[in-house]
């Protein structure tokens, strides 16, 4: 149940460990990354530089899903005409208000998530614009009422580390807390997520210690995330799955908290319009996914059933366009086997 795309990059063991270490903290020093991955600082820096140039990995900064109370999230599921799914997904990903886009299996062809203003006509305007994209046949959407979990360090096991505990999304965000200085820091980080604090301070016109404190506050409150994006298959994870889980209404919160503790659950939210949860699950092997479904999900009190879709290709995550999707599509369309990435040679 892997994504099955011919051009999925497979990194060697050292590269996988380096990327997993970078997932823990995308701004960690090369010495720290080297210690975690069992190599030297120069080697870690050189490998990451090569992987970035290859388009296999990107370190990016993204705002937390609750960092802006002036907007709300809506999930979108699109049915497309024959052979049009990737073209539709690409057009959707171009939009600045789209946080996530992926090709999926099942009833729908494309899944997306949009952040839109809290205005009466905003959702209807979004849907009308999406429906006008050539190749779109139907659009189904729903408001996201609450996000329970967003996780970016899903490859900890490659470093021999225990799974991270659940980190529920903070509900304390207020738009006023993300002020002009915070926005300036964020904008500088979008250019280079690993930029030094001295350069960051120069860019925003403040001293280094103030910028450092500001950044640490944003990260500690999960208003900002420095995330390392990489294909799951490149790190040896076979399955990325979207689950819609039917839950007894009275046990929604209980089930959500239990699922949030599972390391396999990368994203967990409550949508409007169904008695259930939406979860993104990642598994190292198909057997691990089977175990999660049968021994964990099926045994949770309150879970009544579920439907699943495989994620075939992710074009955008956290408002960041993935650097590898165009190469994936090119290889699929050409029917060619991928050239081995330089970093693995």
mmCIF file of N, CA and C in Angstrom, residues 231-300:
data_model
loop_
_atom_site.group_PDB
_atom_site.id
_atom_site.type_symbol
_atom_site.label_atom_id
_atom_site.label_comp_id
_atom_site.label_asym_id
_atom_site.label_seq_id
_atom_site.Cartn_x
_atom_site.Cartn_y
_atom_site.Cartn_z
ATOM 1 N N UNK A 231 9.151 13.026 1.320
ATOM 2 C CA UNK A 231 8.219 11.955 0.998
ATOM 3 C C UNK A 231 8.355 10.813 2.002
ATOM 4 N N UNK A 232 7.231 10.291 2.437
ATOM 5 C CA UNK A 232 7.274 9.177 3.375
ATOM 6 C C UNK A 232 8.020 7.992 2.782
ATOM 7 N N UNK A 233 7.795 7.733 1.492
ATOM 8 C CA UNK A 233 8.453 6.586 0.856
ATOM 9 C C UNK A 233 9.962 6.725 0.856
ATOM 10 N N UNK A 234 10.457 7.956 0.808
ATOM 11 C CA UNK A 234 11.900 8.167 0.805
ATOM 12 C C UNK A 234 12.540 7.729 2.107
ATOM 13 N N UNK A 235 11.768 7.777 3.191
ATOM 14 C CA UNK A 235 12.282 7.341 4.492
ATOM 15 C C UNK A 235 11.867 5.906 4.813
ATOM 16 N N UNK A 236 11.299 5.212 3.840
ATOM 17 C CA UNK A 236 10.960 3.810 4.032
ATOM 18 C C UNK A 236 9.590 3.564 4.633
ATOM 19 N N UNK A 237 8.733 4.585 4.636
ATOM 20 C CA UNK A 237 7.371 4.412 5.142
ATOM 21 C C UNK A 237 6.451 4.122 3.962
ATOM 22 N N UNK A 238 5.753 3.010 4.031
ATOM 23 C CA UNK A 238 5.007 2.529 2.880
ATOM 24 C C UNK A 238 3.634 3.170 2.713
ATOM 25 N N UNK A 239 3.018 3.616 3.783
ATOM 26 C CA UNK A 239 1.612 4.002 3.707
ATOM 27 C C UNK A 239 1.352 5.371 4.302
ATOM 28 N N UNK A 240 0.655 6.205 3.534
ATOM 29 C CA UNK A 240 0.069 7.447 4.022
ATOM 30 C C UNK A 240 -1.419 7.369 3.697
ATOM 31 N N UNK A 241 -2.236 7.449 4.718
ATOM 32 C CA UNK A 241 -3.662 7.157 4.559
ATOM 33 C C UNK A 241 -4.497 8.261 5.187
ATOM 34 N N UNK A 242 -5.583 8.625 4.491
ATOM 35 C CA UNK A 242 -6.589 9.517 5.044
ATOM 36 C C UNK A 242 -7.757 8.654 5.544
ATOM 37 N N UNK A 243 -8.100 8.785 6.814
ATOM 38 C CA UNK A 243 -9.196 8.032 7.414
ATOM 39 C C UNK A 243 -10.328 8.971 7.811
ATOM 40 N N UNK A 244 -11.541 8.585 7.498
ATOM 41 C CA UNK A 244 -12.736 9.226 8.041
ATOM 42 C C UNK A 244 -13.357 8.231 9.009
ATOM 43 N N UNK A 245 -13.337 8.568 10.278
ATOM 44 C CA UNK A 245 -13.682 7.628 11.337
ATOM 45 C C UNK A 245 -15.035 7.986 11.931
ATOM 46 N N UNK A 246 -15.975 7.056 11.853
ATOM 47 C CA UNK A 246 -17.295 7.252 12.445
ATOM 48 C C UNK A 246 -17.216 6.987 13.944
ATOM 49 N N UNK A 247 -17.721 7.925 14.736
ATOM 50 C CA UNK A 247 -17.604 7.848 16.188
ATOM 51 C C UNK A 247 -18.951 8.173 16.828
ATOM 52 N N UNK A 248 -19.254 7.478 17.904
ATOM 53 C CA UNK A 248 -20.446 7.821 18.671
ATOM 54 C C UNK A 248 -20.336 9.278 19.119
ATOM 55 N N UNK A 249 -21.356 10.093 18.880
ATOM 56 C CA UNK A 249 -21.259 11.530 19.183
ATOM 57 C C UNK A 249 -20.808 11.839 20.606
ATOM 58 N N UNK A 250 -21.281 11.073 21.570
ATOM 59 C CA UNK A 250 -20.949 11.353 22.965
ATOM 60 C C UNK A 250 -19.494 11.033 23.293
ATOM 61 N N UNK A 251 -18.800 10.327 22.390
ATOM 62 C CA UNK A 251 -17.436 9.902 22.686
ATOM 63 C C UNK A 251 -16.416 10.521 21.736
ATOM 64 N N UNK A 252 -16.806 11.566 21.011
ATOM 65 C CA UNK A 252 -15.906 12.181 20.056
ATOM 66 C C UNK A 252 -14.618 12.676 20.715
ATOM 67 N N UNK A 253 -14.748 13.421 21.795
ATOM 68 C CA UNK A 253 -13.569 13.973 22.467
ATOM 69 C C UNK A 253 -12.690 12.866 23.028
ATOM 70 N N UNK A 254 -13.316 11.871 23.619
ATOM 71 C CA UNK A 254 -12.568 10.744 24.191
ATOM 72 C C UNK A 254 -11.765 10.016 23.120
ATOM 73 N N UNK A 255 -12.406 9.716 21.990
ATOM 74 C CA UNK A 255 -11.718 9.011 20.909
ATOM 75 C C UNK A 255 -10.612 9.882 20.318
ATOM 76 N N UNK A 256 -10.889 11.169 20.162
ATOM 77 C CA UNK A 256 -9.877 12.071 19.614
ATOM 78 C C UNK A 256 -8.634 12.101 20.486
ATOM 79 N N UNK A 257 -8.804 12.179 21.791
ATOM 80 C CA UNK A 257 -7.659 12.208 22.691
ATOM 81 C C UNK A 257 -6.875 10.895 22.642
ATOM 82 N N UNK A 258 -7.583 9.800 22.516
ATOM 83 C CA UNK A 258 -6.894 8.505 22.431
ATOM 84 C C UNK A 258 -6.109 8.392 21.127
ATOM 85 N N UNK A 259 -6.723 8.789 20.020
ATOM 86 C CA UNK A 259 -6.030 8.717 18.738
ATOM 87 C C UNK A 259 -4.851 9.680 18.691
ATOM 88 N N UNK A 260 -5.004 10.829 19.336
ATOM 89 C CA UNK A 260 -3.928 11.814 19.343
ATOM 90 C C UNK A 260 -2.668 11.301 19.999
ATOM 91 N N UNK A 261 -2.783 10.298 20.856
ATOM 92 C CA UNK A 261 -1.608 9.726 21.522
ATOM 93 C C UNK A 261 -0.845 8.763 20.622
ATOM 94 N N UNK A 262 -1.483 8.332 19.539
ATOM 95 C CA UNK A 262 -0.837 7.355 18.664
ATOM 96 C C UNK A 262 0.186 8.046 17.769
ATOM 97 N N UNK A 263 1.418 7.554 17.737
ATOM 98 C CA UNK A 263 2.448 8.187 16.896
ATOM 99 C C UNK A 263 2.139 8.078 15.409
ATOM 100 N N UNK A 264 1.342 7.059 15.025
ATOM 101 C CA UNK A 264 1.016 6.907 13.601
ATOM 102 C C UNK A 264 0.113 8.026 13.092
ATOM 103 N N UNK A 265 -0.593 8.690 14.010
ATOM 104 C CA UNK A 265 -1.546 9.727 13.613
ATOM 105 C C UNK A 265 -0.802 11.051 13.476
ATOM 106 N N UNK A 266 -0.694 11.528 12.246
ATOM 107 C CA UNK A 266 0.054 12.753 11.963
ATOM 108 C C UNK A 266 -0.842 13.988 12.045
ATOM 109 N N UNK A 267 -2.124 13.825 11.721
ATOM 110 C CA UNK A 267 -3.075 14.938 11.728
ATOM 111 C C UNK A 267 -4.427 14.392 12.175
ATOM 112 N N UNK A 268 -5.120 15.172 13.000
ATOM 113 C CA UNK A 268 -6.411 14.723 13.513
ATOM 114 C C UNK A 268 -7.311 15.930 13.701
ATOM 115 N N UNK A 269 -8.518 15.862 13.133
ATOM 116 C CA UNK A 269 -9.426 17.006 13.196
ATOM 117 C C UNK A 269 -10.871 16.543 13.231
ATOM 118 N N UNK A 270 -11.727 17.456 13.672
ATOM 119 C CA UNK A 270 -13.170 17.220 13.711
ATOM 120 C C UNK A 270 -13.837 18.097 12.657
ATOM 121 N N UNK A 271 -14.436 17.502 11.624
ATOM 122 C CA UNK A 271 -15.130 18.289 10.614
ATOM 123 C C UNK A 271 -16.615 18.437 10.961
ATOM 124 N N UNK A 272 -17.227 19.470 10.407
ATOM 125 C CA UNK A 272 -18.665 19.642 10.533
ATOM 126 C C UNK A 272 -19.359 18.812 9.462
ATOM 127 N N UNK A 273 -20.476 18.218 9.826
ATOM 128 C CA UNK A 273 -21.264 17.522 8.815
ATOM 129 C C UNK A 273 -21.257 16.019 8.945
ATOM 130 N N UNK A 274 -20.504 15.487 9.887
ATOM 131 C CA UNK A 274 -20.482 14.032 10.092
ATOM 132 C C UNK A 274 -20.113 13.744 11.532
ATOM 133 N N UNK A 275 -20.629 12.652 12.052
ATOM 134 C CA UNK A 275 -20.286 12.247 13.413
ATOM 135 C C UNK A 275 -18.972 11.480 13.374
ATOM 136 N N UNK A 276 -17.898 12.190 13.171
ATOM 137 C CA UNK A 276 -16.639 11.480 13.071
ATOM 138 C C UNK A 276 -15.451 12.392 13.010
ATOM 139 N N UNK A 277 -14.295 11.781 12.821
ATOM 140 C CA UNK A 277 -13.018 12.465 12.805
ATOM 141 C C UNK A 277 -12.320 12.216 11.472
ATOM 142 N N UNK A 278 -11.429 13.129 11.117
ATOM 143 C CA UNK A 278 -10.560 12.947 9.964
ATOM 144 C C UNK A 278 -9.142 12.796 10.487
ATOM 145 N N UNK A 279 -8.469 11.737 10.062
ATOM 146 C CA UNK A 279 -7.108 11.475 10.529
ATOM 147 C C UNK A 279 -6.199 11.168 9.348
ATOM 148 N N UNK A 280 -4.980 11.666 9.427
ATOM 149 C CA UNK A 280 -3.935 11.273 8.487
ATOM 150 C C UNK A 280 -3.004 10.333 9.240
ATOM 151 N N UNK A 281 -2.844 9.124 8.709
ATOM 152 C CA UNK A 281 -2.067 8.074 9.378
ATOM 153 C C UNK A 281 -0.909 7.672 8.486
ATOM 154 N N UNK A 282 0.260 7.526 9.089
ATOM 155 C CA UNK A 282 1.439 7.101 8.354
ATOM 156 C C UNK A 282 1.993 5.842 9.000
ATOM 157 N N UNK A 283 2.355 4.857 8.195
ATOM 158 C CA UNK A 283 2.825 3.579 8.723
ATOM 159 C C UNK A 283 4.091 3.137 8.000
ATOM 160 N N UNK A 284 4.996 2.537 8.758
ATOM 161 C CA UNK A 284 6.282 2.072 8.201
ATOM 162 C C UNK A 284 6.068 0.945 7.199
ATOM 163 N N UNK A 285 5.185 0.025 7.546
ATOM 164 C CA UNK A 285 4.905 -1.110 6.674
ATOM 165 C C UNK A 285 3.397 -1.303 6.578
ATOM 166 N N UNK A 286 2.962 -1.997 5.541
ATOM 167 C CA UNK A 286 1.547 -2.324 5.420
ATOM 168 C C UNK A 286 1.079 -3.137 6.623
ATOM 169 N N UNK A 287 1.974 -4.004 7.125
ATOM 170 C CA UNK A 287 1.620 -4.799 8.303
ATOM 171 C C UNK A 287 1.373 -3.910 9.519
ATOM 172 N N UNK A 288 2.124 -2.820 9.627
ATOM 173 C CA UNK A 288 1.917 -1.888 10.737
ATOM 174 C C UNK A 288 0.572 -1.180 10.609
ATOM 175 N N UNK A 289 0.191 -0.849 9.391
ATOM 176 C CA UNK A 289 -1.118 -0.231 9.172
ATOM 177 C C UNK A 289 -2.231 -1.214 9.536
ATOM 178 N N UNK A 290 -2.042 -2.468 9.151
ATOM 179 C CA UNK A 290 -3.024 -3.505 9.505
ATOM 180 C C UNK A 290 -3.160 -3.615 11.022
ATOM 181 N N UNK A 291 -2.035 -3.604 11.708
ATOM 182 C CA UNK A 291 -2.068 -3.699 13.171
ATOM 183 C C UNK A 291 -2.764 -2.487 13.784
ATOM 184 N N UNK A 292 -2.478 -1.292 13.249
ATOM 185 C CA UNK A 292 -3.119 -0.097 13.780
ATOM 186 C C UNK A 292 -4.633 -0.163 13.590
ATOM 187 N N UNK A 293 -5.062 -0.600 12.402
ATOM 188 C CA UNK A 293 -6.497 -0.660 12.110
ATOM 189 C C UNK A 293 -7.201 -1.689 12.978
ATOM 190 N N UNK A 294 -6.627 -2.880 13.062
ATOM 191 C CA UNK A 294 -7.327 -3.989 13.721
ATOM 192 C C UNK A 294 -7.124 -4.034 15.224
ATOM 193 N N UNK A 295 -5.933 -3.664 15.687
ATOM 194 C CA UNK A 295 -5.624 -3.817 17.111
ATOM 195 C C UNK A 295 -5.760 -2.524 17.899
ATOM 196 N N UNK A 296 -5.803 -1.378 17.223
ATOM 197 C CA UNK A 296 -5.909 -0.110 17.942
ATOM 198 C C UNK A 296 -7.198 0.620 17.593
ATOM 199 N N UNK A 297 -7.369 0.969 16.332
ATOM 200 C CA UNK A 297 -8.565 1.722 15.945
ATOM 201 C C UNK A 297 -9.835 0.926 16.205
ATOM 202 N N UNK A 298 -9.853 -0.319 15.791
ATOM 203 C CA UNK A 298 -11.060 -1.128 15.937
ATOM 204 C C UNK A 298 -11.414 -1.401 17.391
ATOM 205 N N UNK A 299 -10.441 -1.312 18.281
ATOM 206 C CA UNK A 299 -10.672 -1.621 19.684
ATOM 207 C C UNK A 299 -11.042 -0.396 20.514
ATOM 208 N N UNK A 300 -11.007 0.784 19.916
ATOM 209 C CA UNK A 300 -11.330 1.987 20.685
ATOM 210 C C UNK A 300 -12.834 2.071 20.946
#
